[in-house]
Amino acid sequence: MRKFACPSCGADVVFRSAQSVYAVCAYCQSMVVRTDVDVTSLGVMAALPDDMSPLQLGTGGMFDGQSFTIIGRLKIGWSDGLWNEWHMLMDDGREGWIGEAQGFFSVSLEAEENSWGGVREALERCRPLLEGNETGAAGIRPGFSVTINGVQLRAVDIKLATCLGSEGELPFAAPKGRRTVSIDCVGADGEFATLEHDGKEASAYLGRYLEWDALRFSNLRPLEGW
């Protein structure tokens, strides 16, 4: 864990993960980027829209026999709704994401590009969505297959997603308005994957859907009725 003074307000900005490069100051909402010796402010982040999620920064849980702590969040919007992506740090040092949408949860870890089969090609075909090319986007449909870590998955949803705000530690800069092409895929045995492209970088995350009780959450946000 490393601690820096926020360049904007002087408050402590803590990086729990060695892989986290960006963080949002909890006091002034400035996004800061970490170098080897210092941090630099990238500007003030927008306030996160209110929601009824019971999760929060500092929420703990269990996944695959490993404890984890939530250290960051993205609030994502698209044409039909919103969802949360919670950045988690596991006790063994691995990082992942908990997707939370309408009471459903998925946990996924980033897959190395050398394990991809057809992922980059699929994202390139969907690039017109990101570029606002309505003619080029007209024929983009789910149903195609990709392979990640030897698992075959079928694309079931393709959308243009926009970051509405972020907090905590993140492995990449996520200012309000950041847009990504997002492709959700499922496997025959319950596997789940998300493919993303922001116009510069492509990523693939592989995991599975889980029930609330399986994640054994702790330190939840107090909500009336819970």
C-alpha positions as a Markdown table, in Angstrom:
| # | Residue | x | y | z |
|---|---|---|---|---|
| 1 | Met | 0.0 | 0.0 | 0.0 |
| 2 | Arg | 1.3 | 3.5 | -0.9 |
| 3 | Lys | 0.0 | 6.9 | 0.2 |
| 4 | Phe | 0.3 | 10.2 | -1.6 |
| 5 | Ala | -0.9 | 13.7 | -0.9 |
| 6 | Cys | -3.6 | 14.8 | -3.4 |
| 7 | Pro | -2.1 | 17.5 | -5.7 |
| 8 | Ser | -5.4 | 19.4 | -5.5 |
| 9 | Cys | -6.4 | 19.4 | -1.8 |
| 10 | Gly | -3.6 | 17.7 | 0.1 |
| 11 | Ala | -5.7 | 14.8 | 1.5 |
| 12 | Asp | -4.3 | 11.3 | 1.5 |
| 13 | Val | -4.8 | 9.3 | -1.6 |
| 14 | Val | -4.1 | 5.6 | -0.9 |
| 15 | Phe | -3.2 | 3.0 | -3.4 |
| 16 | Arg | -3.7 | -0.5 | -2.0 |
| 17 | Ser | -2.9 | -2.3 | -5.2 |
| 18 | Ala | 0.5 | -2.2 | -6.9 |
| 19 | Gln | -1.4 | -2.4 | -10.3 |
| 20 | Ser | -3.7 | 0.6 | -9.7 |
| 21 | Val | -2.5 | 3.6 | -11.6 |
| 22 | Tyr | -5.4 | 6.0 | -11.2 |
| 23 | Ala | -7.5 | 7.0 | -8.1 |
| 24 | Val | -10.2 | 9.5 | -7.3 |
| 25 | Cys | -9.6 | 11.6 | -4.2 |
| 26 | Ala | -12.4 | 10.9 | -1.7 |
| 27 | Tyr | -12.3 | 14.6 | -0.5 |
| 28 | Cys | -12.1 | 16.7 | -3.7 |
| 29 | Gln | -13.0 | 14.2 | -6.4 |
| 30 | Ser | -9.8 | 14.9 | -8.4 |
| 31 | Met | -8.6 | 12.0 | -10.5 |
| 32 | Val | -4.9 | 11.5 | -9.9 |
| 33 | Val | -2.4 | 9.4 | -11.9 |
| 34 | Arg | 0.4 | 7.6 | -10.1 |
| 35 | Thr | 4.0 | 7.5 | -11.3 |
| 36 | Asp | 6.9 | 5.8 | -9.5 |
| 37 | Val | 7.5 | 8.7 | -7.1 |
| 38 | Asp | 4.5 | 11.1 | -7.3 |
| 39 | Val | 0.9 | 11.7 | -8.4 |
| 40 | Thr | -0.5 | 14.3 | -10.8 |
| 41 | Ser | -4.1 | 15.6 | -11.0 |
| 42 | Leu | -6.1 | 15.0 | -14.1 |
| 43 | Gly | -9.0 | 17.2 | -13.1 |
| 44 | Val | -12.2 | 16.9 | -11.0 |
| 45 | Met | -14.5 | 13.9 | -11.6 |
| 46 | Ala | -18.2 | 14.3 | -11.8 |
| 47 | Ala | -20.3 | 13.2 | -8.7 |
| 48 | Leu | -21.6 | 9.7 | -9.0 |
| 49 | Pro | -25.3 | 9.3 | -9.5 |
| 50 | Asp | -27.2 | 8.0 | -6.5 |
| 51 | Asp | -28.3 | 4.4 | -6.5 |
| 52 | Met | -29.5 | 1.7 | -4.1 |
| 53 | Ser | -26.4 | -0.6 | -4.3 |
| 54 | Pro | -25.5 | -2.2 | -1.0 |
| 55 | Leu | -21.9 | -2.3 | -2.1 |
| 56 | Gln | -19.3 | 0.4 | -1.3 |
| 57 | Leu | -15.6 | 1.0 | -1.3 |
| 58 | Gly | -14.2 | -1.2 | 1.5 |
| 59 | Thr | -16.8 | -4.0 | 1.1 |
| 60 | Gly | -15.2 | -7.4 | 1.5 |
| 61 | Gly | -16.2 | -10.8 | 0.2 |
| 62 | Met | -15.0 | -14.2 | -1.0 |
| 63 | Phe | -14.4 | -15.5 | -4.5 |
| 64 | Asp | -12.8 | -18.9 | -5.4 |
| 65 | Gly | -11.7 | -19.3 | -1.8 |
| 66 | Gln | -9.9 | -16.0 | -1.8 |
| 67 | Ser | -10.9 | -12.9 | 0.3 |
| 68 | Phe | -11.3 | -9.7 | -1.7 |
| 69 | Thr | -11.9 | -6.0 | -1.0 |
| 70 | Ile | -13.7 | -3.5 | -3.2 |
| 71 | Ile | -11.3 | -0.6 | -4.0 |
| 72 | Gly | -12.9 | 1.2 | -6.9 |
| 73 | Arg | -16.1 | 1.7 | -8.9 |
| 74 | Leu | -17.3 | 2.7 | -12.3 |
| 75 | Lys | -20.9 | 3.8 | -12.9 |
| 76 | Ile | -21.8 | 2.9 | -16.5 |
| 77 | Gly | -24.7 | 4.0 | -18.5 |
| 78 | Trp | -26.2 | 2.9 | -21.9 |
| 79 | Ser | -29.3 | 3.5 | -23.8 |
| 80 | Asp | -31.5 | 1.2 | -21.7 |
| 81 | Gly | -30.1 | 1.7 | -18.2 |
| 82 | Leu | -27.2 | 1.8 | -15.7 |
| 83 | Trp | -24.9 | -0.7 | -14.0 |
| 84 | Asn | -21.9 | -0.7 | -11.6 |
| 85 | Glu | -18.5 | -2.2 | -12.2 |
| 86 | Trp | -16.8 | -2.7 | -8.8 |
| 87 | His | -12.9 | -3.0 | -8.9 |
| 88 | Met | -11.8 | -5.7 | -6.5 |
| 89 | Leu | -8.4 | -6.6 | -5.0 |
| 90 | Met | -8.0 | -10.2 | -3.9 |
| 91 | Asp | -5.7 | -11.3 | -1.1 |
| 92 | Asp | -3.3 | -13.0 | -3.5 |
| 93 | Gly | -2.8 | -9.7 | -5.4 |
| 94 | Arg | -5.1 | -10.5 | -8.4 |
| 95 | Glu | -7.6 | -7.8 | -9.5 |
| 96 | Gly | -11.0 | -8.3 | -11.0 |
| 97 | Trp | -14.4 | -6.7 | -11.5 |
| 98 | Ile | -17.8 | -7.3 | -9.9 |
| 99 | Gly | -20.6 | -6.4 | -12.4 |
| 100 | Glu | -23.8 | -5.4 | -10.6 |
| 101 | Ala | -27.0 | -4.8 | -12.6 |
| 102 | Gln | -30.6 | -5.2 | -11.5 |
| 103 | Gly | -29.7 | -7.5 | -8.6 |
| 104 | Phe | -27.5 | -9.8 | -10.7 |
| 105 | Phe | -23.7 | -10.2 | -10.1 |
| 106 | Ser | -20.8 | -11.4 | -12.2 |
| 107 | Val | -17.2 | -11.7 | -11.2 |
| 108 | Ser | -14.5 | -11.6 | -13.9 |
| 109 | Leu | -10.7 | -11.3 | -14.2 |
| 110 | Glu | -8.8 | -9.8 | -17.1 |
| 111 | Ala | -7.6 | -12.4 | -19.7 |
| 112 | Glu | -4.2 | -12.1 | -21.3 |
| 113 | Glu | -4.3 | -11.3 | -25.0 |
| 114 | Asn | -2.4 | -14.5 | -25.9 |
| 115 | Ser | -5.5 | -16.5 | -24.7 |
| 116 | Trp | -7.9 | -14.7 | -27.1 |
| 117 | Gly | -9.4 | -16.3 | -30.1 |
| 118 | Gly | -11.4 | -13.9 | -32.4 |
| 119 | Val | -11.7 | -11.3 | -29.7 |
| 120 | Arg | -9.9 | -8.4 | -31.3 |
| 121 | Glu | -11.6 | -9.2 | -34.7 |
| 122 | Ala | -15.0 | -9.0 | -33.0 |
| 123 | Leu | -14.2 | -5.7 | -31.4 |
| 124 | Glu | -13.0 | -4.3 | -34.7 |
| 125 | Arg | -16.2 | -5.3 | -36.4 |
| 126 | Cys | -18.1 | -3.3 | -33.7 |
| 127 | Arg | -15.9 | -0.2 | -33.9 |
| 128 | Pro | -18.5 | 1.7 | -35.9 |
| 129 | Leu | -20.7 | 1.9 | -32.8 |
| 130 | Leu | -17.9 | 3.8 | -31.0 |
| 131 | Glu | -17.3 | 6.1 | -34.0 |
| 132 | Gly | -21.0 | 6.9 | -34.4 |
| 133 | Asn | -21.1 | 5.4 | -37.9 |
| 134 | Glu | -24.7 | 4.5 | -38.2 |
| 135 | Thr | -24.3 | 2.9 | -41.6 |
| 136 | Gly | -21.4 | 0.8 | -40.5 |
| 137 | Ala | -23.2 | -0.2 | -37.3 |
| 138 | Ala | -26.4 | -1.3 | -39.0 |
| 139 | Gly | -25.3 | -4.9 | -39.5 |
| 140 | Ile | -23.7 | -5.4 | -36.1 |
| 141 | Arg | -25.5 | -8.3 | -34.4 |
| 142 | Pro | -24.6 | -10.7 | -31.5 |
| 143 | Gly | -24.4 | -14.5 | -32.1 |
| 144 | Phe | -20.8 | -14.8 | -33.2 |
| 145 | Ser | -18.3 | -16.9 | -31.1 |
| 146 | Val | -15.0 | -16.1 | -29.5 |
| 147 | Thr | -12.6 | -18.1 | -27.4 |
| 148 | Ile | -10.9 | -17.0 | -24.2 |
| 149 | Asn | -8.5 | -19.2 | -22.1 |
| 150 | Gly | -9.8 | -22.2 | -24.1 |
| 151 | Val | -13.4 | -21.4 | -23.3 |
| 152 | Gln | -15.8 | -21.0 | -26.3 |
| 153 | Leu | -18.3 | -18.2 | -25.7 |
| 154 | Arg | -21.2 | -16.7 | -27.7 |
| 155 | Ala | -21.9 | -13.0 | -27.9 |
| 156 | Val | -25.4 | -12.2 | -26.6 |
| 157 | Asp | -25.3 | -8.4 | -26.3 |
| 158 | Ile | -23.5 | -5.5 | -27.9 |
| 159 | Lys | -23.8 | -2.0 | -26.7 |
| 160 | Leu | -22.2 | 1.4 | -26.6 |
| 161 | Ala | -21.4 | 2.2 | -22.9 |
| 162 | Thr | -20.6 | 5.5 | -21.3 |
| 163 | Cys | -18.8 | 6.2 | -18.0 |
| 164 | Leu | -21.0 | 8.4 | -15.8 |
| 165 | Gly | -18.5 | 8.7 | -13.0 |
| 166 | Ser | -15.9 | 6.8 | -10.9 |
| 167 | Glu | -14.4 | 6.5 | -7.5 |
| 168 | Gly | -11.5 | 4.8 | -5.6 |
| 169 | Glu | -8.6 | 3.0 | -7.3 |
| 170 | Leu | -8.7 | 2.0 | -11.0 |
| 171 | Pro | -6.3 | 0.4 | -13.4 |
| 172 | Phe | -7.1 | 3.0 | -16.1 |
| 173 | Ala | -8.4 | 6.5 | -16.4 |
| 174 | Ala | -12.2 | 6.6 | -16.4 |
| 175 | Pro | -13.4 | 10.2 | -16.7 |
| 176 | Lys | -17.1 | 11.0 | -17.2 |
| 177 | Gly | -18.0 | 10.5 | -20.8 |
| 178 | Arg | -15.5 | 7.8 | -21.5 |
| 179 | Arg | -17.1 | 5.5 | -24.2 |
| 180 | Thr | -16.5 | 1.9 | -24.9 |
| 181 | Val | -18.0 | -0.8 | -27.1 |
| 182 | Ser | -19.0 | -3.5 | -24.7 |
| 183 | Ile | -19.8 | -7.1 | -25.8 |
| 184 | Asp | -21.3 | -9.6 | -23.3 |
| 185 | Cys | -20.7 | -13.3 | -24.0 |
| 186 | Val | -21.8 | -16.5 | -22.3 |
| 187 | Gly | -20.4 | -20.1 | -22.4 |
| 188 | Ala | -22.1 | -23.4 | -22.3 |
| 189 | Asp | -21.2 | -24.1 | -18.6 |
| 190 | Gly | -22.2 | -20.7 | -17.2 |
| 191 | Glu | -19.1 | -18.8 | -18.1 |
| 192 | Phe | -19.4 | -15.0 | -18.7 |
| 193 | Ala | -17.1 | -12.7 | -20.5 |
| 194 | Thr | -17.0 | -9.0 | -21.4 |
| 195 | Leu | -15.1 | -7.6 | -24.4 |
| 196 | Glu | -14.3 | -3.9 | -24.4 |
| 197 | His | -12.7 | -1.4 | -26.7 |
| 198 | Asp | -12.4 | 2.4 | -26.0 |
| 199 | Gly | -11.0 | 3.2 | -29.4 |
| 200 | Lys | -7.4 | 2.8 | -28.2 |
| 201 | Glu | -7.2 | -0.3 | -26.0 |
| 202 | Ala | -9.0 | -3.7 | -26.2 |
| 203 | Ser | -9.7 | -5.8 | -23.1 |
| 204 | Ala | -11.3 | -9.1 | -22.4 |
| 205 | Tyr | -12.6 | -10.3 | -18.9 |
| 206 | Leu | -13.6 | -13.8 | -18.2 |
| 207 | Gly | -15.6 | -15.1 | -15.2 |
| 208 | Arg | -19.1 | -16.2 | -14.2 |
| 209 | Tyr | -22.4 | -15.1 | -12.7 |
| 210 | Leu | -22.8 | -15.7 | -9.0 |
| 211 | Glu | -25.6 | -15.6 | -6.5 |
| 212 | Trp | -25.5 | -13.0 | -3.7 |
| 213 | Asp | -24.8 | -15.5 | -0.9 |
| 214 | Ala | -21.9 | -17.1 | -2.8 |
| 215 | Leu | -19.9 | -13.8 | -2.6 |
| 216 | Arg | -20.3 | -13.6 | 1.2 |
| 217 | Phe | -20.2 | -9.8 | 1.3 |
| 218 | Ser | -19.3 | -7.9 | 4.4 |
| 219 | Asn | -19.0 | -4.2 | 5.3 |
| 220 | Leu | -22.1 | -3.3 | 3.2 |
| 221 | Arg | -23.5 | 0.2 | 2.9 |
| 222 | Pro | -26.4 | 0.8 | 5.3 |
| 223 | Leu | -29.7 | 0.8 | 3.4 |
| 224 | Glu | -33.2 | 1.1 | 4.8 |
| 225 | Gly | -34.8 | -2.3 | 4.7 |
| 226 | Trp | -31.6 | -4.3 | 4.7 |
